[in-house]
Short mmCIF file of C-alpha atoms (C1' of nucleotides) in Angstrom, two decimals:
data_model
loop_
_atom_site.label_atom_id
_atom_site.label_comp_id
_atom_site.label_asym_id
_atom_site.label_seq_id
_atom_site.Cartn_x
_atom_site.Cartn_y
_atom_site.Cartn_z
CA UNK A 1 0.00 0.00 0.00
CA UNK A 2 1.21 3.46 -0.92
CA UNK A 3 2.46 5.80 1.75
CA UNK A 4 0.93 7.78 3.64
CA UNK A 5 -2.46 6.25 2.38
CA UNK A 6 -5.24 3.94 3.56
CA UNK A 7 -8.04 2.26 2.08
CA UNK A 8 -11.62 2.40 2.74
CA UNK A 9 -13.99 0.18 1.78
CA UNK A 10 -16.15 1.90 -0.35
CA UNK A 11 -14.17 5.08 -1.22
CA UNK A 12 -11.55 5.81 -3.36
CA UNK A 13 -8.20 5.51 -1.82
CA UNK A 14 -7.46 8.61 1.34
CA UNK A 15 -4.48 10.19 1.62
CA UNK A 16 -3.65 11.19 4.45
CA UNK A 17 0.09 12.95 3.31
CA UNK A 18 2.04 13.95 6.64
CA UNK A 19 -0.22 13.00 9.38
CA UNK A 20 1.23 9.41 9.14
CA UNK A 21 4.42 10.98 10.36
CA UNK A 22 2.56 12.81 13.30
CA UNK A 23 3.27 11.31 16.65
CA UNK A 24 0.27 13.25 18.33
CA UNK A 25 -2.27 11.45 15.61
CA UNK A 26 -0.65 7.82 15.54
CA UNK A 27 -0.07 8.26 19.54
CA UNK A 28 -3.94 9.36 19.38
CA UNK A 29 -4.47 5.66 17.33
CA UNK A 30 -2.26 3.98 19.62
CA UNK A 31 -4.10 4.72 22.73
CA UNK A 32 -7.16 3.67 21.45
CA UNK A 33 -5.92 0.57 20.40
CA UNK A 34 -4.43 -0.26 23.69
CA UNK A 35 -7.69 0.97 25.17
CA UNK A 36 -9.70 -1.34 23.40
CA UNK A 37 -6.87 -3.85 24.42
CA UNK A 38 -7.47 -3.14 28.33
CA UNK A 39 -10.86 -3.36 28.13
CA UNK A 40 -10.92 -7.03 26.14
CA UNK A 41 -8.73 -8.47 28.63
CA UNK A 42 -9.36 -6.31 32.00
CA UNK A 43 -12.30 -5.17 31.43
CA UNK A 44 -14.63 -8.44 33.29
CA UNK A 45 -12.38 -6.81 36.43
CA UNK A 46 -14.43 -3.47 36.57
CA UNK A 47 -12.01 -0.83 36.61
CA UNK A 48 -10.50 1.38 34.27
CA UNK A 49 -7.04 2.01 33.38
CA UNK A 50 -6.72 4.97 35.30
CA UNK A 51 -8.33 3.04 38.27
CA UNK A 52 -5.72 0.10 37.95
CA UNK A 53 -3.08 2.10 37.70
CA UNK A 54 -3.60 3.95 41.00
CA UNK A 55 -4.73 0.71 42.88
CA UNK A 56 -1.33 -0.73 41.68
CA UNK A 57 0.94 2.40 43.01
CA UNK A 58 -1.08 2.56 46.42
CA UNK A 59 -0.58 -1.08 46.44
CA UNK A 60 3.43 -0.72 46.05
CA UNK A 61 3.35 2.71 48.27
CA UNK A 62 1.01 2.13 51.13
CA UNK A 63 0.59 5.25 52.92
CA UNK A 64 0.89 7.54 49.89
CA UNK A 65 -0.71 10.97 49.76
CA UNK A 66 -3.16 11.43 47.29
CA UNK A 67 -1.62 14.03 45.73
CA UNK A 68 1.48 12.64 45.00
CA UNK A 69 -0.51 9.67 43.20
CA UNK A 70 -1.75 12.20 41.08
CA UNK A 71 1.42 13.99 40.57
CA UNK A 72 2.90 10.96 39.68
CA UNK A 73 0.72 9.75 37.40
CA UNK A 74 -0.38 12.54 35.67
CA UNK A 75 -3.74 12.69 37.22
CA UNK A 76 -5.14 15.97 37.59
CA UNK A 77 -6.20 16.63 41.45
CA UNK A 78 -9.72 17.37 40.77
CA UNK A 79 -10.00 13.95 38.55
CA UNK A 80 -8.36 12.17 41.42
CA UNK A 81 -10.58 13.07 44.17
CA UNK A 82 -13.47 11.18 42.19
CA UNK A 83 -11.06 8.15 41.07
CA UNK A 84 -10.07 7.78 44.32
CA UNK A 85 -13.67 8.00 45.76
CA UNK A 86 -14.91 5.46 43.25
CA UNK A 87 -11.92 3.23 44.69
CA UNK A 88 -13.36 4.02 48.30
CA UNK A 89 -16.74 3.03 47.38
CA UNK A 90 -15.89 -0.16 45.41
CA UNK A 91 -13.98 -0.62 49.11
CA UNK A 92 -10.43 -1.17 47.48
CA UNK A 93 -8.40 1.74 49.00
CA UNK A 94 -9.08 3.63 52.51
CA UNK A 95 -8.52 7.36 53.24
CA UNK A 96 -6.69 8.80 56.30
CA UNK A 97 -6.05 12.16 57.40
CA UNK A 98 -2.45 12.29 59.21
CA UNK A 99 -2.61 13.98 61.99
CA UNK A 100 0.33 15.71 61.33
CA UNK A 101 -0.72 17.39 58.59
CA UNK A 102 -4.86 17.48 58.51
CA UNK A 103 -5.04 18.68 55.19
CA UNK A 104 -3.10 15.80 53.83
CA UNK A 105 -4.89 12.19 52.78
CA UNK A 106 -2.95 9.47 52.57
CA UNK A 107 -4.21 6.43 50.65
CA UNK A 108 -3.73 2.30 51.46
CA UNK A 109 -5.34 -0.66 50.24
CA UNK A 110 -8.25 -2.93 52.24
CA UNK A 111 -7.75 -5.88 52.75
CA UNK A 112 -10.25 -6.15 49.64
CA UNK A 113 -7.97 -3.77 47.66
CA UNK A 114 -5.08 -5.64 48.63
CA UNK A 115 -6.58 -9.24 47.64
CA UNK A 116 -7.84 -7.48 44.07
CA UNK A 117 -3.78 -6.66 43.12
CA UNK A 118 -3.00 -10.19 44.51
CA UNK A 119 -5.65 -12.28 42.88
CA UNK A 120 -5.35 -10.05 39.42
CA UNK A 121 -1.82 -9.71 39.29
CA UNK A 122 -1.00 -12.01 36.75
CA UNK A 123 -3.53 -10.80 34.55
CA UNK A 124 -1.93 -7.17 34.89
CA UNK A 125 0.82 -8.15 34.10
CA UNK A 126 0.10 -10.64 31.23
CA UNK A 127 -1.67 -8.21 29.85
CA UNK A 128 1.41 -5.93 29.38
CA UNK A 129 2.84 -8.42 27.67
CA UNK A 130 -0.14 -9.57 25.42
CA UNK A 131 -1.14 -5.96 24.33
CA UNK A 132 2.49 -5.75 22.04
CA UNK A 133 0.70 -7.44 19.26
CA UNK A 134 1.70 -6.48 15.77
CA UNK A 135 5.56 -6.09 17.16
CA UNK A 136 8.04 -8.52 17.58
CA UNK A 137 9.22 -9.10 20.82
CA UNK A 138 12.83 -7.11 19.88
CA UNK A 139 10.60 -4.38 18.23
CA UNK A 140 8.00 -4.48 21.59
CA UNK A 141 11.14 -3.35 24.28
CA UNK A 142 12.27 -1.10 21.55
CA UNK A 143 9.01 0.52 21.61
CA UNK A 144 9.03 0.40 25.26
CA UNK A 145 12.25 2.31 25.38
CA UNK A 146 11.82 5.12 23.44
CA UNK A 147 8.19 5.62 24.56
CA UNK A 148 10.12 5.52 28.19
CA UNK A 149 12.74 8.16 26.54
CA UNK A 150 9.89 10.26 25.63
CA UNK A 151 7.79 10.48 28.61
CA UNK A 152 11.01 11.32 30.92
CA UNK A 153 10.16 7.90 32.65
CA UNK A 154 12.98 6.08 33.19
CA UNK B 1 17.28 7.07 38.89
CA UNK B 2 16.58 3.71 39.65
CA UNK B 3 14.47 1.66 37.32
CA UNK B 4 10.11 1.75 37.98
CA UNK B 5 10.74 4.51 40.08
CA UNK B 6 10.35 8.38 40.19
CA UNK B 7 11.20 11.12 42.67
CA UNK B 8 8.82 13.32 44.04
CA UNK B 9 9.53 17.03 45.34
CA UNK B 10 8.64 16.56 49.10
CA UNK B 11 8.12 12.47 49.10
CA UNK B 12 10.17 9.33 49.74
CA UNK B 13 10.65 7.93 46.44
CA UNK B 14 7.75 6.22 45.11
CA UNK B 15 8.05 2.55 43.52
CA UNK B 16 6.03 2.65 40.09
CA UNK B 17 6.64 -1.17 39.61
CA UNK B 18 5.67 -2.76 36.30
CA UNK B 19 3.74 0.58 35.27
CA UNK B 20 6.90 1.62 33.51
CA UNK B 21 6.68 -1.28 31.30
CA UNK B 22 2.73 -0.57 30.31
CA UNK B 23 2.29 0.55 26.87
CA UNK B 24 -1.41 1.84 27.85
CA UNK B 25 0.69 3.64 31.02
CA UNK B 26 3.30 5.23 28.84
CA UNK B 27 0.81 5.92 25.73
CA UNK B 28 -1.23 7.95 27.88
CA UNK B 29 1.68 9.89 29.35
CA UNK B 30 2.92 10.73 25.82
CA UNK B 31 -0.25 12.34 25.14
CA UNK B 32 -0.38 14.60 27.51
CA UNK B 33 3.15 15.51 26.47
CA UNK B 34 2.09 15.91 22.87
CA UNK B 35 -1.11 17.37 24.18
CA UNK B 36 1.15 19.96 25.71
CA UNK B 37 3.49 20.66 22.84
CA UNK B 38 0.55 21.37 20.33
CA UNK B 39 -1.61 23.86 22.59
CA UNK B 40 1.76 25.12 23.01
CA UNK B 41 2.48 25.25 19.25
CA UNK B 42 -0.74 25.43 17.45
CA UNK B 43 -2.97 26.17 20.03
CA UNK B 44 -3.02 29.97 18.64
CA UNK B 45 -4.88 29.44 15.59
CA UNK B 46 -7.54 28.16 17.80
CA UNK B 47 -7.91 24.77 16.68
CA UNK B 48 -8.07 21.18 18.50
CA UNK B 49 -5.80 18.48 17.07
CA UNK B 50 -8.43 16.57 16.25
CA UNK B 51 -10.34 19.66 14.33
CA UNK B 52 -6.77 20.26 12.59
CA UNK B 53 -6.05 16.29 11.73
CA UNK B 54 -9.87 16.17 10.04
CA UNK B 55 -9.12 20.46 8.18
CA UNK B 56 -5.56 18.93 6.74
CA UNK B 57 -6.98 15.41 5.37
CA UNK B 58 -10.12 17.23 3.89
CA UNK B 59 -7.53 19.16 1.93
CA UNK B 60 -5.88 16.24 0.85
CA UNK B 61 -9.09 14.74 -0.36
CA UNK B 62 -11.44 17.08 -1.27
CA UNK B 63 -15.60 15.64 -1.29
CA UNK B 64 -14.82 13.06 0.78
CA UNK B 65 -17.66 11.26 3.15
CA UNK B 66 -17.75 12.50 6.37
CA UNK B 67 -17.91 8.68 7.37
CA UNK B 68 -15.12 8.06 5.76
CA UNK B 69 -13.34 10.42 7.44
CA UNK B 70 -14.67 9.64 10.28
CA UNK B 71 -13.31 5.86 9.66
CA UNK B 72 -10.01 6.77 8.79
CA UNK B 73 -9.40 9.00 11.56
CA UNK B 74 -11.04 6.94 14.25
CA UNK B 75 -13.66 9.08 15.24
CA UNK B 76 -16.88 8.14 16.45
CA UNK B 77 -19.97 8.87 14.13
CA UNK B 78 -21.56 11.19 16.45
CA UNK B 79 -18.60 12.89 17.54
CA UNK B 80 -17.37 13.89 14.12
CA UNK B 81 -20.79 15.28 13.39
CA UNK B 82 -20.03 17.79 15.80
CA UNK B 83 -16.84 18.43 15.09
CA UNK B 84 -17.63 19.30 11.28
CA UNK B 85 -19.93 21.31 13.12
CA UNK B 86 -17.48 23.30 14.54
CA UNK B 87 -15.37 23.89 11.64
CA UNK B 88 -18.76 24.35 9.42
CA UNK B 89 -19.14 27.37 12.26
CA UNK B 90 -15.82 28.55 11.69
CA UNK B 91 -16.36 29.04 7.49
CA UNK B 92 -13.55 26.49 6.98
CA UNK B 93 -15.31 23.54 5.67
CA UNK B 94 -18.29 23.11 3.61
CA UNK B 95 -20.92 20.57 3.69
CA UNK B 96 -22.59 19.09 0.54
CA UNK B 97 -25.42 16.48 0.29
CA UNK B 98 -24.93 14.78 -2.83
CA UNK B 99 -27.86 14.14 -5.41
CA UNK B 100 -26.76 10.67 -5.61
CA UNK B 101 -26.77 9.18 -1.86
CA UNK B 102 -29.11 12.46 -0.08
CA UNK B 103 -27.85 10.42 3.04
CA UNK B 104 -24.38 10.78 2.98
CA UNK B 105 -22.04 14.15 3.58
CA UNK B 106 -19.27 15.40 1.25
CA UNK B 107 -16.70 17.82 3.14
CA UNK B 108 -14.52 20.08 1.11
CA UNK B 109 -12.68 22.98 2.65
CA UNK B 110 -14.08 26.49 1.68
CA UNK B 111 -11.90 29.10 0.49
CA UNK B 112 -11.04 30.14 3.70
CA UNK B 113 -10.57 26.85 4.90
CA UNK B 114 -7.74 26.41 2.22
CA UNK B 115 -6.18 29.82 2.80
CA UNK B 116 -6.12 28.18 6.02
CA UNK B 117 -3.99 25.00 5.70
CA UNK B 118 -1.83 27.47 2.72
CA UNK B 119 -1.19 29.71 5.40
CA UNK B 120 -0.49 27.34 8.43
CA UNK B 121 0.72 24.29 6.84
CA UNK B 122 4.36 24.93 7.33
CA UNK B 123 3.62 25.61 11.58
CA UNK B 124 1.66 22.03 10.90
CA UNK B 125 4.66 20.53 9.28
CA UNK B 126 7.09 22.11 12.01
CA UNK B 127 5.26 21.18 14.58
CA UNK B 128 5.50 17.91 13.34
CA UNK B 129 9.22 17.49 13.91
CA UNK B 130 10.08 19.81 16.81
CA UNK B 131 7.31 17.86 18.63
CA UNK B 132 9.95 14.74 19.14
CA UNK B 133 12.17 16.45 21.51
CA UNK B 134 13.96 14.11 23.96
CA UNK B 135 14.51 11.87 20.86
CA UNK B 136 17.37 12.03 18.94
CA UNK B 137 17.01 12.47 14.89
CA UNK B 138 17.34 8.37 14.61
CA UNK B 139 15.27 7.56 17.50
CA UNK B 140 12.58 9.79 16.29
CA UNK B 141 12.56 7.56 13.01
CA UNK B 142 12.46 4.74 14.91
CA UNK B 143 9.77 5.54 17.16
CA UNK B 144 7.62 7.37 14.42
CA UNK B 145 8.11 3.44 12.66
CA UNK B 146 7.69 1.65 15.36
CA UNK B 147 4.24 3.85 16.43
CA UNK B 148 2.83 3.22 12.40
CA UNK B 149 3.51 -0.33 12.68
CA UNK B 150 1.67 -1.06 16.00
CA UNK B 151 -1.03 1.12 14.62
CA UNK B 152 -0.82 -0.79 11.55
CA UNK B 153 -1.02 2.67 9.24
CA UNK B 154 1.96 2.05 7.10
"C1'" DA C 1 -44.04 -2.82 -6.49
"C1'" DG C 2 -43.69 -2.90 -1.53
"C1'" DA C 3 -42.22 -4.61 2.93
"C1'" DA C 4 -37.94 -5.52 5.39
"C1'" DA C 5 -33.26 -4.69 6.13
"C1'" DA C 6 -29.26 -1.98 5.78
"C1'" DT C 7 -26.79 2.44 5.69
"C1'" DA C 8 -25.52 7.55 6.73
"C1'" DG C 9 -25.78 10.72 9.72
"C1'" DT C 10 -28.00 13.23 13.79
"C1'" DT C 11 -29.90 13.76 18.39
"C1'" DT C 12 -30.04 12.80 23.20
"C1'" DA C 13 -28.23 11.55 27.40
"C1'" DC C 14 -24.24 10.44 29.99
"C1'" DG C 15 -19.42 9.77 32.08
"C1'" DC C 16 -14.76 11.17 32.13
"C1'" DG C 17 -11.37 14.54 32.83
"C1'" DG C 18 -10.17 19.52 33.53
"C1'" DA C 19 -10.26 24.71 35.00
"C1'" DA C 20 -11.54 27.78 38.32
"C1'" DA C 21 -13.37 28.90 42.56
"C1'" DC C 22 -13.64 27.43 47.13
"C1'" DT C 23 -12.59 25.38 52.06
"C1'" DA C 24 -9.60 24.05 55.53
"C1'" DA C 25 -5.21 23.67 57.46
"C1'" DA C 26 -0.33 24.84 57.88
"C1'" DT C 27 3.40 28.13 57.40
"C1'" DC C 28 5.47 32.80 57.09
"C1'" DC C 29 6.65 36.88 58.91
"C1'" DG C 30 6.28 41.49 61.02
"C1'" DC D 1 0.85 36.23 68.68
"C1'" DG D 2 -2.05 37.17 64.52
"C1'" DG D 3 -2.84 38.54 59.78
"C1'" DA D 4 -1.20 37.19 55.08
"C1'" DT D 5 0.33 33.55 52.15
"C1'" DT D 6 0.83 28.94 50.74
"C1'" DT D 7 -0.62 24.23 50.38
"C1'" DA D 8 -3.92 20.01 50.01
"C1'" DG D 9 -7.96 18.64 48.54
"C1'" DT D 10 -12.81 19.33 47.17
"C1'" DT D 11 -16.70 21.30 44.75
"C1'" DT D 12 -18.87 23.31 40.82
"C1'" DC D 13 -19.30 23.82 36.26
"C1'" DC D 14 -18.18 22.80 31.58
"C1'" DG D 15 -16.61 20.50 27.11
"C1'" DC D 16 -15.17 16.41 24.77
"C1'" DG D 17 -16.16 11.97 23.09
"C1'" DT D 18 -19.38 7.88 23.24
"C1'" DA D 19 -23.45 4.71 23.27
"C1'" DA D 20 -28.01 4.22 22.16
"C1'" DA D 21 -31.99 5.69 20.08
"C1'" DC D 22 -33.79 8.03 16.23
"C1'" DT D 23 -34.60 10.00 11.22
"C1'" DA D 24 -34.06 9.77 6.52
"C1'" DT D 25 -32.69 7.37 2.60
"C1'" DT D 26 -31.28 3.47 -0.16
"C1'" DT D 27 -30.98 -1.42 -1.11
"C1'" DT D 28 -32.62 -6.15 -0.95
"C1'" DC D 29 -35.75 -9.65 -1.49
"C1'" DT D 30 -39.98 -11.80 -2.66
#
DNA sequence: AGAAAATAGTTTACGCGGAAACTAAATCCG
DNA sequence: CGGATTTAGTTTCCGCGTAAACTATTTTCT
């Protein structure tokens, strides 16, 4: 197939010229991929990928404040009041104001929360293996390393 | 800095874990980098990256569908009916019911919608390759590759 | 031809994520 | 100390993108 073009089934062929080369519109095509990815294989566990994420860091940082979750992940502080309460309600992760500092919260995982990243670990992490398709296994920590060289996330 | 882990201004450091080695984890931290980079960019003529993707490939292919578009780009049916919206509001695109199907939509860019991409196509273009910084020249290549063939638009 | 099915796009209703304003608590500093 | 500033989170409000239902048109099948 000619670059920089796809088909479609019942048009003429699209270019599409420079966006191809555009790492904010295949990034854009690569998320929802991986999206769609999550959701086939983690999905039946009903949380998102924001969700499982942030139950994984509490998980490896008990005691964690809140906002340094966010910071960390990217997770603006208004979002992560209401990811954080959806993780209170679905009883995975408890709150606690230190009384050192009674502004603060600092998150941990039930006993629930902690069993959920212990039952469901393999299938995080098989999943981050599985969700390389269309990459060879070389090509997949490639990928991995200059996506890690990108974000500043080493 | 040691590997799965990040610092944090006034924290202990914070284990990420296997998180660093999620392509949905590291995707979605790329686009809010790229995010960043276009507002920062582009973001003065006013236009989302979405609304600028779908102005630059009705250039390229004047009369398309707005389905096929729609297709190509990955956006959702009833979302790209608003965004055509929005750039039908703007006087850069036109829409055209065609005698032959009166259910489908042809886009074509008006003449200020051309005088548009003319104008701001070499910004586009730049933008395009200043928005790989971290990346050396080579890794750029290889991660633009690498992104088109786990997208599979090659 | 005419009913049934398929197709193109729009409308409606909703959830996610974000900006700005707000509350409460801790720190600064005169 | 006590007012001003900063910090941590929350609340309110809003826009983007989606699913599901809907409208209009075309195609299929008998």
């Amino acid at each position: 197939m000619a670059h920089g073009a796809v088909q479609d089934a019942d048009e003429q062929e699209i270019s599409l010229g420079d966006i191809t080369q555009s790492l904010g519109f295949l990034i854009r095509i690569a998320q929802i991929k991986v999206f769609a990815a999550f959701y086939e294989g983690l999905g039946q566990f009903g949380l998102k990928p924001g969700e499982f994420t942030v139950l994984w860091v509490i998980g490896l940082n008990p005691g964690l404040r809140q906002g340094t979750v966010a910071n960390t992940l990217r997770i603006k502080p208004a979002h992560m009041t209401k990811l954080t309460g959806r993780l209170v309600d679905r009883g995975l992760v408890s709150r606690e104001t230190p009384p050192d500092d009674r502004r603060a919260v600092r998150l941990k995982l039930t006993p629930e929360g902690q069993s959920f990243v212990d039952t469901h670990r393999d299938a995080f992490l098989t999943f981050h293996f599985t969700e390389k398709d269309n990459l060879s296994s070389e090509e997949a920590d490639q990928f991995l390393l200059l996506l890690q060289k990108f974000t500043g996330l080493h």
